[in-house]
Amino acid sequence: MGCYSALMKILAIETSCDETAIAIVEVKRLGKSDTFKILANNVNSQIEIHKEYGGVFPAMAKREHIKNLPLVLEKTLKDAKMKIEKVDVIAVTTGPGLEPALWTGIVFARELSLKYNIPIVPVNHMEGHIFSIFPKKGKTFKVNTSEKIFPMLSLLVSGGHTELILVKDWHKYKKIGKTRDDASGEAFDKVARMMGLPYPGGPAISSLAKKAREEELIIKNEELIITLPRPMIYSKDYDFSFSGLKTAVLYLIRDLREKNPNILENINIKQKIAKEFEDAVVETLVHKTIKAIKQYKIKTLIVGGGVSANTYLQEQMKNSIKVLPKQGFGKIKVHFPSKALTGDNALMIAIAGYYQARNKKFVKNINKIKAEGNLSL
Ligand code: KG4
Ligand code: ZN
């Protein structure tokens, strides 16, 4: 079973959260360089459905994935202009994520595997986010696994995770920091909800904060000064905590409302809260990341996950990295995914899956493959 030739076609399935995603890539190996050709890449987002709940509702996500998977597969094969029989490997996300959602992808992959006799490789969703930085513009991209990019650090920031991963070599991961409570994206979503902003909260808060920065001179003179804490920013480890920050926003809004029940109708106030909140999250993420870069003599930084779409985070991270050589540290390369790949997608699962297949990490007994909500790197 399976094909280990120089050319490999991978079908990837991702259902760990609220995106039903399927992609097909064709990979050509030449020495240590792999050329990926994207044949199809589809993401069916359930955001509209979960908006009503202000977050992802697992049972609903499961139902939607089951409904969407055959449709997305059909479209993906059509886009790739190929028959499923031509697929060499199926890559499927087995964790971390919402277990009922993960299971739908696994069951679907298993059915395809049995029916068409195609081997399966399991993929860790977080490893997928690390690989999400490789595709640039266009349909093809190269990954050179012999490049001297290590030690590498990966900041993974999403609705479910906030982690700092030390990558010593390909597939050699060590989690050096994580959130002790809420994930950074989750904090954006919860704070947005308190402010009456739509789900997902990240983009909504970010655009208000941007306006506040642009208009800073105009509103600076107002009496109201809003300050929020930066929890754990100076703690000795690399852990994060965002729940206290969220609660601080809750109390802030409560106190402001006591004075004026309609205070949140004032767009200036909303912008100020959004800016201070985004400042607090970004400052904390950047501070801990830079600290780890210094300690571990990092050469490459990869930022991935939904929150990596945040332009202020990108700007602040790049600025802080730019000044490191002046402080006696080496030059560091920083990579963010292209906008379309910051969130969940199957293309990143296909890339990670390809390397799993290269390393012959096929599932031996497909009946034993299972969803692992808390799967770690
Ligand atoms: O990676 P992702 O699509 O799904 C998970 O695996 O969680 O991340 C979604 C998260 C949401 O919490 C969303 O609010 C956040 O990413 N997000 C952002 C931005 N765009 C999306 N957070 C801050 N700024 C953004 N521009
Ligand atoms: Zn994700």
Coordinates of N, CA and C in Angstrom, one line a residue, residues 138-243:
G138 N 1.0 32.5 -5.2 CA 1.2 31.5 -6.3 C 0.9 30.1 -5.9
K139 N 0.9 29.2 -6.9 CA 0.5 27.8 -6.7 C 1.6 26.9 -6.3
T140 N 2.9 27.3 -6.4 CA 4.0 26.4 -6.0 C 4.9 27.1 -4.9
F141 N 5.5 26.3 -4.1 CA 6.4 26.8 -3.2 C 7.4 25.7 -2.8
K142 N 8.6 26.1 -2.3 CA 9.6 25.1 -2.0 C 9.9 25.1 -0.5
V143 N 10.2 23.9 0.0 CA 10.7 23.8 1.4 C 12.0 23.1 1.3
N144 N 13.0 23.7 1.9 CA 14.3 23.1 1.9 C 14.7 22.7 3.3
T145 N 14.6 21.3 3.6 CA 14.8 20.9 4.9 C 16.2 20.9 5.4
S146 N 17.2 21.2 4.5 CA 18.6 21.2 5.0 C 19.0 22.6 5.4
E147 N 18.1 23.6 5.2 CA 18.5 25.0 5.5 C 18.9 25.1 7.0
K148 N 19.9 26.0 7.2 CA 20.3 26.2 8.6 C 19.5 27.2 9.3
I149 N 18.3 26.8 9.8 CA 17.4 27.7 10.3 C 17.2 27.5 11.8
F150 N 17.8 26.5 12.3 CA 17.6 26.1 13.8 C 18.7 26.7 14.6
P151 N 18.4 26.9 15.9 CA 17.2 26.7 16.6 C 16.1 27.7 16.1
M152 N 14.9 27.1 16.0 CA 13.7 27.9 15.6 C 12.8 28.0 16.8
L153 N 12.0 29.1 16.8 CA 11.0 29.3 17.8 C 9.7 29.5 17.1
S154 N 8.7 28.9 17.7 CA 7.4 29.1 17.1 C 6.4 29.6 18.1
L155 N 5.8 30.8 17.8 CA 4.7 31.3 18.7 C 3.4 30.9 18.0
L156 N 2.6 30.1 18.6 CA 1.4 29.7 18.1 C 0.2 30.3 18.8
V157 N -0.5 31.1 18.2 CA -1.6 31.9 18.9 C -2.9 31.8 18.1
S158 N -3.8 31.1 18.8 CA -5.1 30.9 18.1 C -6.3 31.0 19.1
G159 N -7.4 30.6 18.7 CA -8.6 30.6 19.6 C -8.5 29.6 20.7
G160 N -7.7 28.5 20.4 CA -7.6 27.5 21.4 C -6.2 27.4 22.1
H161 N -5.2 28.0 21.5 CA -3.9 27.8 22.0 C -3.0 29.1 22.0
T162 N -2.1 29.1 23.0 CA -1.1 30.2 23.0 C 0.1 29.5 23.5
E163 N 1.1 29.2 22.6 CA 2.2 28.4 23.0 C 3.5 28.9 22.4
L164 N 4.6 28.7 23.1 CA 5.9 28.9 22.6 C 6.6 27.6 22.4
I165 N 6.9 27.3 21.2 CA 7.5 25.9 20.9 C 9.0 26.1 20.4
L166 N 9.9 25.5 21.1 CA 11.3 25.5 20.6 C 11.4 24.3 19.6
V167 N 11.9 24.7 18.4 CA 12.1 23.7 17.4 C 13.6 23.5 17.2
K168 N 14.1 22.4 17.7 CA 15.6 22.2 17.6 C 16.0 21.7 16.3
D169 N 15.1 20.9 15.7 CA 15.3 20.4 14.4 C 13.9 20.0 13.8
W170 N 13.9 19.6 12.6 CA 12.6 19.2 12.0 C 12.0 18.1 12.9
H171 N 10.7 18.4 13.3 CA 10.0 17.4 14.1 C 10.5 17.2 15.5
K172 N 11.5 18.1 15.9 CA 11.9 18.0 17.3 C 11.4 19.2 18.1
Y173 N 10.4 19.0 18.8 CA 9.7 20.1 19.5 C 9.8 20.0 21.0
K174 N 9.9 21.2 21.6 CA 9.8 21.3 23.0 C 8.9 22.5 23.4
K175 N 7.8 22.2 24.1 CA 7.0 23.3 24.5 C 7.6 24.1 25.6
I176 N 8.0 25.3 25.5 CA 8.6 26.0 26.6 C 7.7 27.0 27.3
G177 N 6.6 27.3 26.7 CA 5.6 28.1 27.4 C 4.2 27.9 26.8
K178 N 3.2 28.2 27.7 CA 1.8 28.0 27.3 C 0.9 28.9 28.1
T179 N -0.3 29.0 27.7 CA -1.2 29.8 28.5 C -1.7 29.0 29.7
R180 N -1.8 29.6 30.8 CA -2.3 28.9 32.0 C -3.8 28.9 32.1
D181 N -4.4 29.7 31.2 CA -5.9 29.8 31.3 C -6.4 30.0 29.9
D182 N -6.9 31.2 29.6 CA -7.5 31.4 28.2 C -6.4 31.6 27.2
A183 N -6.7 31.2 25.9 CA -5.8 31.4 24.8 C -6.0 32.9 24.4
S184 N -5.0 33.4 23.7 CA -5.0 34.8 23.3 C -6.2 35.1 22.4
G185 N -6.5 34.2 21.4 CA -7.6 34.4 20.5 C -9.0 34.4 21.3
E186 N -9.0 33.5 22.3 CA -10.2 33.4 23.1 C -10.4 34.7 23.9
A187 N -9.3 35.3 24.4 CA -9.5 36.6 25.1 C -10.0 37.6 24.1
F188 N -9.5 37.7 22.9 CA -10.1 38.6 21.9 C -11.6 38.4 21.8
D189 N -11.9 37.1 21.6 CA -13.4 36.8 21.4 C -14.2 37.1 22.6
K190 N -13.8 36.8 23.8 CA -14.6 37.1 25.0 C -14.7 38.6 25.2
V191 N -13.6 39.3 25.0 CA -13.7 40.8 25.3 C -14.5 41.4 24.2
A192 N -14.5 40.9 23.0 CA -15.3 41.5 21.9 C -16.8 41.3 22.3
R193 N -17.1 40.2 22.8 CA -18.5 39.9 23.2 C -19.0 40.9 24.3
M194 N -18.1 41.1 25.3 CA -18.4 42.1 26.3 C -18.7 43.5 25.8
M195 N -18.0 43.8 24.7 CA -18.1 45.1 24.1 C -19.2 45.1 23.0
G196 N -19.9 44.0 22.8 CA -21.0 44.0 21.9 C -20.5 43.9 20.4
L197 N -19.3 43.4 20.3 CA -18.7 43.2 18.9 C -18.9 41.8 18.4
P198 N -18.9 41.6 17.1 CA -19.2 40.3 16.6 C -18.1 39.2 16.7
Y199 N -18.4 38.0 16.6 CA -17.5 36.9 16.6 C -17.0 36.6 15.2
P200 N -15.7 36.3 14.9 CA -14.6 36.3 15.9 C -14.2 37.7 16.3
G201 N -13.8 37.8 17.5 CA -13.5 39.1 18.1 C -12.2 39.8 17.6
G202 N -11.2 38.9 17.2 CA -9.9 39.5 16.9 C -10.0 40.6 15.8
P203 N -10.5 40.3 14.7 CA -10.5 41.4 13.6 C -11.3 42.6 14.1
A204 N -12.4 42.4 14.8 CA -13.3 43.5 15.2 C -12.5 44.4 16.2
I205 N -11.9 43.8 17.2 CA -11.2 44.6 18.2 C -10.0 45.3 17.5
S206 N -9.3 44.6 16.7 CA -8.1 45.1 16.0 C -8.4 46.3 15.1
S207 N -9.6 46.3 14.5 CA -9.8 47.5 13.6 C -10.2 48.7 14.5
L208 N -10.9 48.5 15.6 CA -11.2 49.6 16.5 C -9.9 50.2 17.1
A209 N -9.0 49.2 17.5 CA -7.7 49.7 18.1 C -6.9 50.5 17.1
K210 N -6.9 50.0 15.8 CA -6.2 50.7 14.8 C -6.7 52.2 14.6
K211 N -8.0 52.3 14.7 CA -8.6 53.7 14.6 C -8.1 54.5 15.7
A212 N -8.1 53.9 16.9 CA -7.7 54.6 18.1 C -6.2 55.1 18.0
R213 N -5.4 54.3 17.4 CA -4.0 54.7 17.2 C -3.9 55.8 16.2
E214 N -4.7 55.7 15.1 CA -4.6 56.7 14.1 C -5.1 58.1 14.6
E215 N -6.1 58.0 15.5 CA -6.7 59.2 16.0 C -6.2 59.6 17.4
E216 N -5.1 59.0 17.8 CA -4.6 59.2 19.1 C -4.4 60.6 19.5
L217 N -3.9 61.5 18.6 CA -3.7 62.9 18.9 C -5.0 63.6 19.3
I218 N -6.1 63.2 18.6 CA -7.4 63.8 18.8 C -8.0 63.5 20.1
I219 N -7.9 62.2 20.5 CA -8.6 61.8 21.7 C -7.7 61.7 22.9
K220 N -6.4 62.0 22.7 CA -5.5 62.0 23.8 C -5.9 62.9 25.0
N221 N -6.4 64.0 24.6 CA -6.7 65.0 25.7 C -7.9 64.7 26.5
E222 N -8.7 63.7 26.1 CA -9.8 63.4 26.9 C -9.4 63.0 28.3
E223 N -10.3 63.2 29.3 CA -10.0 62.9 30.7 C -9.8 61.4 30.9
L224 N -10.6 60.6 30.3 CA -10.6 59.2 30.6 C -9.3 58.5 30.2
I225 N -8.6 57.9 31.1 CA -7.4 57.2 30.8 C -7.7 55.7 31.2
I226 N -7.5 54.9 30.2 CA -7.8 53.4 30.4 C -6.5 52.7 30.5
T227 N -6.3 51.9 31.6 CA -5.1 51.1 31.7 C -5.6 49.7 32.1
L228 N -5.0 48.7 31.4 CA -5.2 47.3 31.7 C -3.9 46.6 32.1
P229 N -4.0 45.5 32.9 CA -2.8 44.8 33.3 C -2.2 44.0 32.2
R230 N -0.9 43.7 32.3 CA -0.2 42.7 31.4 C 0.1 41.5 32.2
P231 N -0.8 40.6 32.4 CA -0.6 39.5 33.4 C 0.6 38.7 33.0
M232 N 1.4 38.4 34.0 CA 2.6 37.5 33.9 C 3.7 38.0 33.0
I233 N 3.6 39.2 32.6 CA 4.7 39.7 31.6 C 6.1 39.5 32.2
Y234 N 6.2 39.8 33.5 CA 7.6 39.7 34.1 C 7.8 38.4 34.8
S235 N 7.0 37.4 34.6 CA 7.2 36.1 35.3 C 8.4 35.5 34.8
K236 N 9.1 34.6 35.5 CA 10.4 34.0 35.1 C 10.3 33.0 34.0
D237 N 9.1 32.4 33.8 CA 8.9 31.4 32.8 C 8.4 32.0 31.5
Y238 N 8.0 31.1 30.6 CA 7.5 31.6 29.3 C 6.0 31.3 29.2
D239 N 5.3 31.2 30.4 CA 3.9 31.0 30.3 C 3.1 32.3 30.2
F240 N 1.9 32.2 29.8 CA 1.0 33.3 29.6 C -0.3 33.2 30.4
S241 N -1.0 34.3 30.6 CA -2.3 34.2 31.3 C -3.1 35.3 30.7
F242 N -4.3 35.0 30.2 CA -5.1 36.1 29.7 C -6.5 36.2 30.3
S243 N -6.7 35.3 31.3 CA -8.0 35.4 31.9 C -8.2 36.6 32.8

